[in-house]
């Protein structure tokens, strides 16, 4: 599994030949918009954790030019189905076996309205169990006890956690979340995009190291392989 970071919570997962884009926010992200164009993305699936603009801004355009299937909660799926996009609706606790692996939509504590005020259901995260690796994409969330359920589902190879604070967990809660999900390898997301979520990179890395955890911070366009 190849995971490429494009800022905020935008991730491109490549599992065998299948491309899965998570929470596309490129054209409105000053950190990403000059590095890659949304027309560069040709993907099979788009996974959306919740409806906020910094997670869905480019979903419609990329889904339309890619003929991608949008996977999200029921309300978000219906929102895009009305725009003529193929969707796969899920809801919390539900699993589906896709052609790249098994996906479970799991709880997150956050909110989920579209920029125009349309109700975007309840926010979530995804646990993806593929042949090569199991990963947890927390989405925007507070630290929650529900994270303790995840190691009962699968042994994770990577936890993708927000670390920017203010709108989501900050670094101290992310370290606790890493304990809850029983995965010491963390890819940090949802930081530096706006003033509210700027982080001190050295400080967060030092905090993770002092807890014997491995925090990965990628530049826009950088990737890791699992
Ligand atoms: Ni959000
Ligand atoms: Mn967000």
PDB file of C-alpha atoms and ligand atoms in Angstrom:
ATOM      1  CA  UNK A   1       0.000   0.000   0.000  1.00  0.00           C
ATOM      2  CA  UNK A   2       1.347   3.383  -1.053  1.00  0.00           C
ATOM      3  CA  UNK A   3       0.056   6.430   0.844  1.00  0.00           C
ATOM      4  CA  UNK A   4       0.713   9.920  -0.543  1.00  0.00           C
ATOM      5  CA  UNK A   5      -0.104  13.052   1.466  1.00  0.00           C
ATOM      6  CA  UNK A   6      -1.543  16.162  -0.198  1.00  0.00           C
ATOM      7  CA  UNK A   7      -2.095  18.371   2.852  1.00  0.00           C
ATOM      8  CA  UNK A   8      -4.857  18.602   5.486  1.00  0.00           C
ATOM      9  CA  UNK A   9      -6.540  15.132   5.408  1.00  0.00           C
ATOM     10  CA  UNK A  10      -6.052  14.507   1.681  1.00  0.00           C
ATOM     11  CA  UNK A  11      -4.431  11.141   1.077  1.00  0.00           C
ATOM     12  CA  UNK A  12      -4.037   9.028  -2.029  1.00  0.00           C
ATOM     13  CA  UNK A  13      -3.993   5.313  -1.248  1.00  0.00           C
ATOM     14  CA  UNK A  14      -2.738   2.982  -3.950  1.00  0.00           C
ATOM     15  CA  UNK A  15      -3.559  -0.639  -3.266  1.00  0.00           C
ATOM     16  CA  UNK A  16      -2.455  -2.909  -6.084  1.00  0.00           C
ATOM     17  CA  UNK A  17      -3.768  -1.059  -9.162  1.00  0.00           C
ATOM     18  CA  UNK A  18      -6.627   0.649  -7.340  1.00  0.00           C
ATOM     19  CA  UNK A  19      -6.499   4.329  -6.424  1.00  0.00           C
ATOM     20  CA  UNK A  20      -8.459   5.632  -3.462  1.00  0.00           C
ATOM     21  CA  UNK A  21      -8.508   9.338  -2.662  1.00  0.00           C
ATOM     22  CA  UNK A  22      -9.440  10.434   0.857  1.00  0.00           C
ATOM     23  CA  UNK A  23     -10.970  13.851   1.678  1.00  0.00           C
ATOM     24  CA  UNK A  24      -9.857  15.817  -1.407  1.00  0.00           C
ATOM     25  CA  UNK A  25      -9.054  19.433  -0.510  1.00  0.00           C
ATOM     26  CA  UNK A  26      -6.545  20.693  -3.063  1.00  0.00           C
ATOM     27  CA  UNK A  27      -7.825  23.736  -4.958  1.00  0.00           C
ATOM     28  CA  UNK A  28      -8.522  25.670  -1.735  1.00  0.00           C
ATOM     29  CA  UNK A  29      -5.401  24.621   0.128  1.00  0.00           C
ATOM     30  CA  UNK A  30      -2.564  27.150  -0.202  1.00  0.00           C
ATOM     31  CA  UNK A  31      -0.097  24.359   0.713  1.00  0.00           C
ATOM     32  CA  UNK A  32      -1.221  22.075  -2.121  1.00  0.00           C
ATOM     33  CA  UNK A  33      -2.877  24.021  -4.939  1.00  0.00           C
ATOM     34  CA  UNK A  34       0.327  25.078  -6.690  1.00  0.00           C
ATOM     35  CA  UNK A  35       1.883  21.609  -6.428  1.00  0.00           C
ATOM     36  CA  UNK A  36      -0.842  19.492  -8.001  1.00  0.00           C
ATOM     37  CA  UNK A  37      -3.969  20.083 -10.065  1.00  0.00           C
ATOM     38  CA  UNK A  38      -7.225  18.300  -9.331  1.00  0.00           C
ATOM     39  CA  UNK A  39      -7.268  17.119 -12.959  1.00  0.00           C
ATOM     40  CA  UNK A  40      -4.091  15.149 -12.173  1.00  0.00           C
ATOM     41  CA  UNK A  41      -6.154  12.801 -10.016  1.00  0.00           C
ATOM     42  CA  UNK A  42      -7.673   9.814 -11.811  1.00  0.00           C
ATOM     43  CA  UNK A  43      -9.033   7.647  -9.041  1.00  0.00           C
ATOM     44  CA  UNK A  44     -11.392   4.718  -8.561  1.00  0.00           C
ATOM     45  CA  UNK A  45     -12.849   5.684  -5.186  1.00  0.00           C
ATOM     46  CA  UNK A  46     -13.176   8.810  -3.056  1.00  0.00           C
ATOM     47  CA  UNK A  47     -13.610   8.245   0.678  1.00  0.00           C
ATOM     48  CA  UNK A  48     -15.091  11.151   2.626  1.00  0.00           C
ATOM     49  CA  UNK A  49     -14.890  11.209   6.426  1.00  0.00           C
ATOM     50  CA  UNK A  50     -17.342  14.120   6.806  1.00  0.00           C
ATOM     51  CA  UNK A  51     -18.861  17.022   4.895  1.00  0.00           C
ATOM     52  CA  UNK A  52     -16.688  19.973   5.926  1.00  0.00           C
ATOM     53  CA  UNK A  53     -15.188  21.948   3.075  1.00  0.00           C
ATOM     54  CA  UNK A  54     -11.585  21.139   3.992  1.00  0.00           C
ATOM     55  CA  UNK A  55     -12.478  17.469   3.308  1.00  0.00           C
ATOM     56  CA  UNK A  56     -14.905  17.636   0.388  1.00  0.00           C
ATOM     57  CA  UNK A  57     -14.058  20.739  -1.682  1.00  0.00           C
ATOM     58  CA  UNK A  58     -12.777  18.855  -4.759  1.00  0.00           C
ATOM     59  CA  UNK A  59     -14.766  15.624  -4.356  1.00  0.00           C
ATOM     60  CA  UNK A  60     -17.432  16.438  -6.957  1.00  0.00           C
ATOM     61  CA  UNK A  61     -15.002  17.568  -9.665  1.00  0.00           C
ATOM     62  CA  UNK A  62     -12.605  14.657  -9.191  1.00  0.00           C
ATOM     63  CA  UNK A  63     -15.436  12.103  -8.948  1.00  0.00           C
ATOM     64  CA  UNK A  64     -16.939  13.422 -12.202  1.00  0.00           C
ATOM     65  CA  UNK A  65     -13.788  13.428 -14.298  1.00  0.00           C
ATOM     66  CA  UNK A  66     -12.585  10.110 -12.837  1.00  0.00           C
ATOM     67  CA  UNK A  67     -15.950   8.334 -12.771  1.00  0.00           C
ATOM     68  CA  UNK A  68     -15.033   7.511  -9.185  1.00  0.00           C
ATOM     69  CA  UNK A  69     -17.362   6.038  -6.589  1.00  0.00           C
ATOM     70  CA  UNK A  70     -17.832   8.199  -3.485  1.00  0.00           C
ATOM     71  CA  UNK A  71     -17.872   6.208  -0.240  1.00  0.00           C
ATOM     72  CA  UNK A  72     -19.159   7.985   2.850  1.00  0.00           C
ATOM     73  CA  UNK A  73     -21.982   8.095   5.346  1.00  0.00           C
ATOM     74  CA  UNK A  74     -25.541   7.865   4.006  1.00  0.00           C
ATOM     75  CA  UNK A  75     -26.288  11.600   3.965  1.00  0.00           C
ATOM     76  CA  UNK A  76     -23.054  12.560   2.204  1.00  0.00           C
ATOM     77  CA  UNK A  77     -23.524   9.726  -0.293  1.00  0.00           C
ATOM     78  CA  UNK A  78     -27.054  10.936  -1.125  1.00  0.00           C
ATOM     79  CA  UNK A  79     -25.796  14.527  -1.516  1.00  0.00           C
ATOM     80  CA  UNK A  80     -23.406  13.368  -4.260  1.00  0.00           C
ATOM     81  CA  UNK A  81     -25.821  10.852  -5.798  1.00  0.00           C
ATOM     82  CA  UNK A  82     -28.171  13.775  -6.520  1.00  0.00           C
ATOM     83  CA  UNK A  83     -25.330  15.331  -8.513  1.00  0.00           C
ATOM     84  CA  UNK A  84     -25.176  12.217 -10.703  1.00  0.00           C
ATOM     85  CA  UNK A  85     -22.168  10.619  -9.020  1.00  0.00           C
ATOM     86  CA  UNK A  86     -21.992   6.897  -8.258  1.00  0.00           C
ATOM     87  CA  UNK A  87     -21.905   6.374  -4.510  1.00  0.00           C
ATOM     88  CA  UNK A  88     -21.584   3.707  -1.865  1.00  0.00           C
ATOM     89  CA  UNK A  89     -23.414   4.762   1.319  1.00  0.00           C
ATOM     90  CA  UNK A  90     -22.274   3.399   4.677  1.00  0.00           C
ATOM     91  CA  UNK A  91     -22.970   4.183   8.300  1.00  0.00           C
ATOM     92  CA  UNK A  92     -21.208   3.739  11.614  1.00  0.00           C
ATOM     93  CA  UNK A  93     -20.162   0.208  12.450  1.00  0.00           C
ATOM     94  CA  UNK A  94     -20.809  -1.055   8.941  1.00  0.00           C
ATOM     95  CA  UNK A  95     -18.268  -3.016   6.902  1.00  0.00           C
ATOM     96  CA  UNK A  96     -18.081  -3.525   3.161  1.00  0.00           C
ATOM     97  CA  UNK A  97     -15.732  -5.707   1.182  1.00  0.00           C
ATOM     98  CA  UNK A  98     -14.426  -3.549  -1.699  1.00  0.00           C
ATOM     99  CA  UNK A  99     -12.072  -4.815  -4.420  1.00  0.00           C
ATOM    100  CA  UNK A 100      -9.118  -3.263  -2.539  1.00  0.00           C
ATOM    101  CA  UNK A 101      -9.979  -4.460   0.974  1.00  0.00           C
ATOM    102  CA  UNK A 102     -12.509  -4.327   3.765  1.00  0.00           C
ATOM    103  CA  UNK A 103     -13.666  -0.901   4.904  1.00  0.00           C
ATOM    104  CA  UNK A 104     -15.389  -0.088   8.171  1.00  0.00           C
ATOM    105  CA  UNK A 105     -16.925   3.333   8.879  1.00  0.00           C
ATOM    106  CA  UNK A 106     -16.155   4.098  12.508  1.00  0.00           C
ATOM    107  CA  UNK A 107     -17.090   6.752  15.036  1.00  0.00           C
ATOM    108  CA  UNK A 108     -15.606  10.218  15.243  1.00  0.00           C
ATOM    109  CA  UNK A 109     -16.537  13.067  17.550  1.00  0.00           C
ATOM    110  CA  UNK A 110     -16.837  16.187  15.406  1.00  0.00           C
ATOM    111  CA  UNK A 111     -19.528  17.850  13.235  1.00  0.00           C
ATOM    112  CA  UNK A 112     -20.412  17.378   9.570  1.00  0.00           C
ATOM    113  CA  UNK A 113     -22.289  20.057   7.632  1.00  0.00           C
ATOM    114  CA  UNK A 114     -21.647  21.052   4.016  1.00  0.00           C
ATOM    115  CA  UNK A 115     -20.548  24.669   3.402  1.00  0.00           C
ATOM    116  CA  UNK A 116     -24.100  25.518   2.186  1.00  0.00           C
ATOM    117  CA  UNK A 117     -25.560  24.251   5.470  1.00  0.00           C
ATOM    118  CA  UNK A 118     -26.812  20.913   4.111  1.00  0.00           C
ATOM    119  CA  UNK A 119     -26.804  18.225   6.792  1.00  0.00           C
ATOM    120  CA  UNK A 120     -23.837  15.925   6.267  1.00  0.00           C
ATOM    121  CA  UNK A 121     -24.798  13.129   8.637  1.00  0.00           C
ATOM    122  CA  UNK A 122     -22.511  12.193  11.488  1.00  0.00           C
ATOM    123  CA  UNK A 123     -18.744  12.341  10.961  1.00  0.00           C
ATOM    124  CA  UNK A 124     -16.630   9.220  10.894  1.00  0.00           C
ATOM    125  CA  UNK A 125     -13.330   7.603  10.179  1.00  0.00           C
ATOM    126  CA  UNK A 126     -12.315   4.527   8.207  1.00  0.00           C
ATOM    127  CA  UNK A 127     -10.557   1.309   9.123  1.00  0.00           C
ATOM    128  CA  UNK A 128      -9.191  -0.251   5.953  1.00  0.00           C
ATOM    129  CA  UNK A 129      -7.988  -3.841   6.002  1.00  0.00           C
ATOM    130  CA  UNK A 130      -6.109  -4.568   2.790  1.00  0.00           C
ATOM    131  CA  UNK A 131      -3.896  -7.526   1.992  1.00  0.00           C
ATOM    132  CA  UNK A 132      -0.690  -5.551   2.540  1.00  0.00           C
ATOM    133  CA  UNK A 133      -1.675  -3.508   5.601  1.00  0.00           C
ATOM    134  CA  UNK A 134      -4.410  -2.372   7.954  1.00  0.00           C
ATOM    135  CA  UNK A 135      -4.791   1.335   8.523  1.00  0.00           C
ATOM    136  CA  UNK A 136      -7.038   3.666  10.524  1.00  0.00           C
ATOM    137  CA  UNK A 137      -7.969   7.040   9.095  1.00  0.00           C
ATOM    138  CA  UNK A 138      -9.437   8.878  12.069  1.00  0.00           C
ATOM    139  CA  UNK A 139     -10.790  11.869  10.145  1.00  0.00           C
ATOM    140  CA  UNK A 140     -11.486  14.976  12.199  1.00  0.00           C
ATOM    141  CA  UNK A 141     -12.153  13.818  15.724  1.00  0.00           C
ATOM    142  CA  UNK A 142     -11.597  14.376  19.379  1.00  0.00           C
ATOM    143  CA  UNK A 143      -9.893  11.682  21.373  1.00  0.00           C
ATOM    144  CA  UNK A 144     -12.634   9.148  22.050  1.00  0.00           C
ATOM    145  CA  UNK A 145     -12.959   5.929  24.039  1.00  0.00           C
ATOM    146  CA  UNK A 146     -14.397   4.313  20.891  1.00  0.00           C
ATOM    147  CA  UNK A 147     -10.844   4.186  19.540  1.00  0.00           C
ATOM    148  CA  UNK A 148     -10.277   1.318  21.979  1.00  0.00           C
ATOM    149  CA  UNK A 149     -12.587  -0.803  19.825  1.00  0.00           C
ATOM    150  CA  UNK A 150     -10.300  -0.607  16.812  1.00  0.00           C
ATOM    151  CA  UNK A 151      -7.604  -3.060  17.980  1.00  0.00           C
ATOM    152  CA  UNK A 152     -10.435  -5.537  18.610  1.00  0.00           C
ATOM    153  CA  UNK A 153     -11.184  -5.350  14.861  1.00  0.00           C
ATOM    154  CA  UNK A 154      -7.669  -5.581  13.460  1.00  0.00           C
ATOM    155  CA  UNK A 155      -4.020  -5.110  14.278  1.00  0.00           C
ATOM    156  CA  UNK A 156      -3.099  -1.772  12.710  1.00  0.00           C
ATOM    157  CA  UNK A 157       0.064  -1.080  10.737  1.00  0.00           C
ATOM    158  CA  UNK A 158      -0.560   2.677  10.699  1.00  0.00           C
ATOM    159  CA  UNK A 159      -2.844   5.165  12.441  1.00  0.00           C
ATOM    160  CA  UNK A 160      -3.539   8.390  10.535  1.00  0.00           C
ATOM    161  CA  UNK A 161      -4.463  10.928  13.196  1.00  0.00           C
ATOM    162  CA  UNK A 162      -5.201  14.660  13.248  1.00  0.00           C
ATOM    163  CA  UNK A 163      -2.655  16.538  15.361  1.00  0.00           C
ATOM    164  CA  UNK A 164      -3.381  20.224  14.685  1.00  0.00           C
ATOM    165  CA  UNK A 165      -5.552  20.879  17.763  1.00  0.00           C
ATOM    166  CA  UNK A 166      -8.340  23.505  17.999  1.00  0.00           C
ATOM    167  CA  UNK A 167     -10.771  21.693  15.594  1.00  0.00           C
ATOM    168  CA  UNK A 168      -9.553  18.166  16.404  1.00  0.00           C
ATOM    169  CA  UNK A 169      -7.233  16.328  18.758  1.00  0.00           C
ATOM    170  CA  UNK A 170      -3.917  17.975  19.439  1.00  0.00           C
ATOM    171  CA  UNK A 171      -0.635  16.217  19.872  1.00  0.00           C
ATOM    172  CA  UNK A 172      -1.077  15.127  23.509  1.00  0.00           C
ATOM    173  CA  UNK A 173      -4.439  13.508  22.785  1.00  0.00           C
ATOM    174  CA  UNK A 174      -3.037  11.956  19.595  1.00  0.00           C
ATOM    175  CA  UNK A 175      -0.400  10.211  21.710  1.00  0.00           C
ATOM    176  CA  UNK A 176      -3.186   8.794  23.907  1.00  0.00           C
ATOM    177  CA  UNK A 177      -5.153   7.848  20.762  1.00  0.00           C
ATOM    178  CA  UNK A 178      -2.120   5.947  19.529  1.00  0.00           C
ATOM    179  CA  UNK A 179      -2.249   3.947  22.782  1.00  0.00           C
ATOM    180  CA  UNK A 180      -6.007   3.384  22.427  1.00  0.00           C
ATOM    181  CA  UNK A 181      -5.681   2.012  18.885  1.00  0.00           C
ATOM    182  CA  UNK A 182      -2.531   0.058  19.880  1.00  0.00           C
ATOM    183  CA  UNK A 183      -0.450   1.391  17.017  1.00  0.00           C
ATOM    184  CA  UNK A 184       2.794   3.278  17.659  1.00  0.00           C
ATOM    185  CA  UNK A 185       3.281   4.276  14.039  1.00  0.00           C
ATOM    186  CA  UNK A 186       1.325   7.457  13.341  1.00  0.00           C
ATOM    187  CA  UNK A 187       0.977   9.625  10.260  1.00  0.00           C
ATOM    188  CA  UNK A 188       0.049  13.104  11.451  1.00  0.00           C
ATOM    189  CA  UNK A 189      -2.494  15.085   9.408  1.00  0.00           C
ATOM    190  CA  UNK A 190      -4.721  18.179   9.724  1.00  0.00           C
ATOM    191  CA  UNK A 191      -2.038  20.692  10.735  1.00  0.00           C
ATOM    192  CA  UNK A 192      -0.445  23.911   9.404  1.00  0.00           C
ATOM    193  CA  UNK A 193      -3.143  24.578   6.760  1.00  0.00           C
ATOM    194  CA  UNK A 194      -4.679  27.472   8.697  1.00  0.00           C
ATOM    195  CA  UNK A 195      -3.462  29.668  11.509  1.00  0.00           C
ATOM    196  CA  UNK A 196      -5.550  27.844  14.105  1.00  0.00           C
ATOM    197  CA  UNK A 197      -3.781  24.539  13.491  1.00  0.00           C
ATOM    198  CA  UNK A 198      -0.137  25.486  13.082  1.00  0.00           C
ATOM    199  CA  UNK A 199       2.196  23.147  14.954  1.00  0.00           C
ATOM    200  CA  UNK A 200       5.804  23.188  16.069  1.00  0.00           C
ATOM    201  CA  UNK A 201       7.232  20.235  14.118  1.00  0.00           C
ATOM    202  CA  UNK A 202      10.223  19.711  16.390  1.00  0.00           C
ATOM    203  CA  UNK A 203       8.093  19.785  19.525  1.00  0.00           C
ATOM    204  CA  UNK A 204       5.537  17.271  18.247  1.00  0.00           C
ATOM    205  CA  UNK A 205       8.245  14.891  17.021  1.00  0.00           C
ATOM    206  CA  UNK A 206      10.049  15.139  20.356  1.00  0.00           C
ATOM    207  CA  UNK A 207       6.818  14.410  22.274  1.00  0.00           C
ATOM    208  CA  UNK A 208       6.139  11.333  20.177  1.00  0.00           C
ATOM    209  CA  UNK A 209       9.736  10.113  20.528  1.00  0.00           C
ATOM    210  CA  UNK A 210       9.657  10.529  24.301  1.00  0.00           C
ATOM    211  CA  UNK A 211       6.599   8.233  24.329  1.00  0.00           C
ATOM    212  CA  UNK A 212       8.442   5.636  22.183  1.00  0.00           C
ATOM    213  CA  UNK A 213       6.233   6.378  19.216  1.00  0.00           C
ATOM    214  CA  UNK A 214       7.026   7.009  15.594  1.00  0.00           C
ATOM    215  CA  UNK A 215       5.399  10.171  14.160  1.00  0.00           C
ATOM    216  CA  UNK A 216       5.616  10.601  10.395  1.00  0.00           C
ATOM    217  CA  UNK A 217       5.051  14.078   8.930  1.00  0.00           C
ATOM    218  CA  UNK A 218       5.068  14.196   5.136  1.00  0.00           C
ATOM    219  CA  UNK A 219       5.499  17.140   2.796  1.00  0.00           C
ATOM    220  CA  UNK A 220       2.757  17.635   0.204  1.00  0.00           C
ATOM    221  CA  UNK A 221       3.363  14.997  -2.485  1.00  0.00           C
ATOM    222  CA  UNK A 222       5.558  12.778  -0.310  1.00  0.00           C
ATOM    223  CA  UNK A 223       4.584   9.157   0.268  1.00  0.00           C
ATOM    224  CA  UNK A 224       5.199   6.120   2.438  1.00  0.00           C
ATOM    225  CA  UNK A 225       4.834   2.444   1.609  1.00  0.00           C
ATOM    226  CA  UNK A 226       3.373  -0.198   3.892  1.00  0.00           C
TER     227      UNK A 226
HETATM  228 NI1  LIG B   1     -14.003  18.967  10.015  1.00  0.00          NI
HETATM  229 MN1  LIG B   2     -11.120  19.452   8.938  1.00  0.00          MN
END
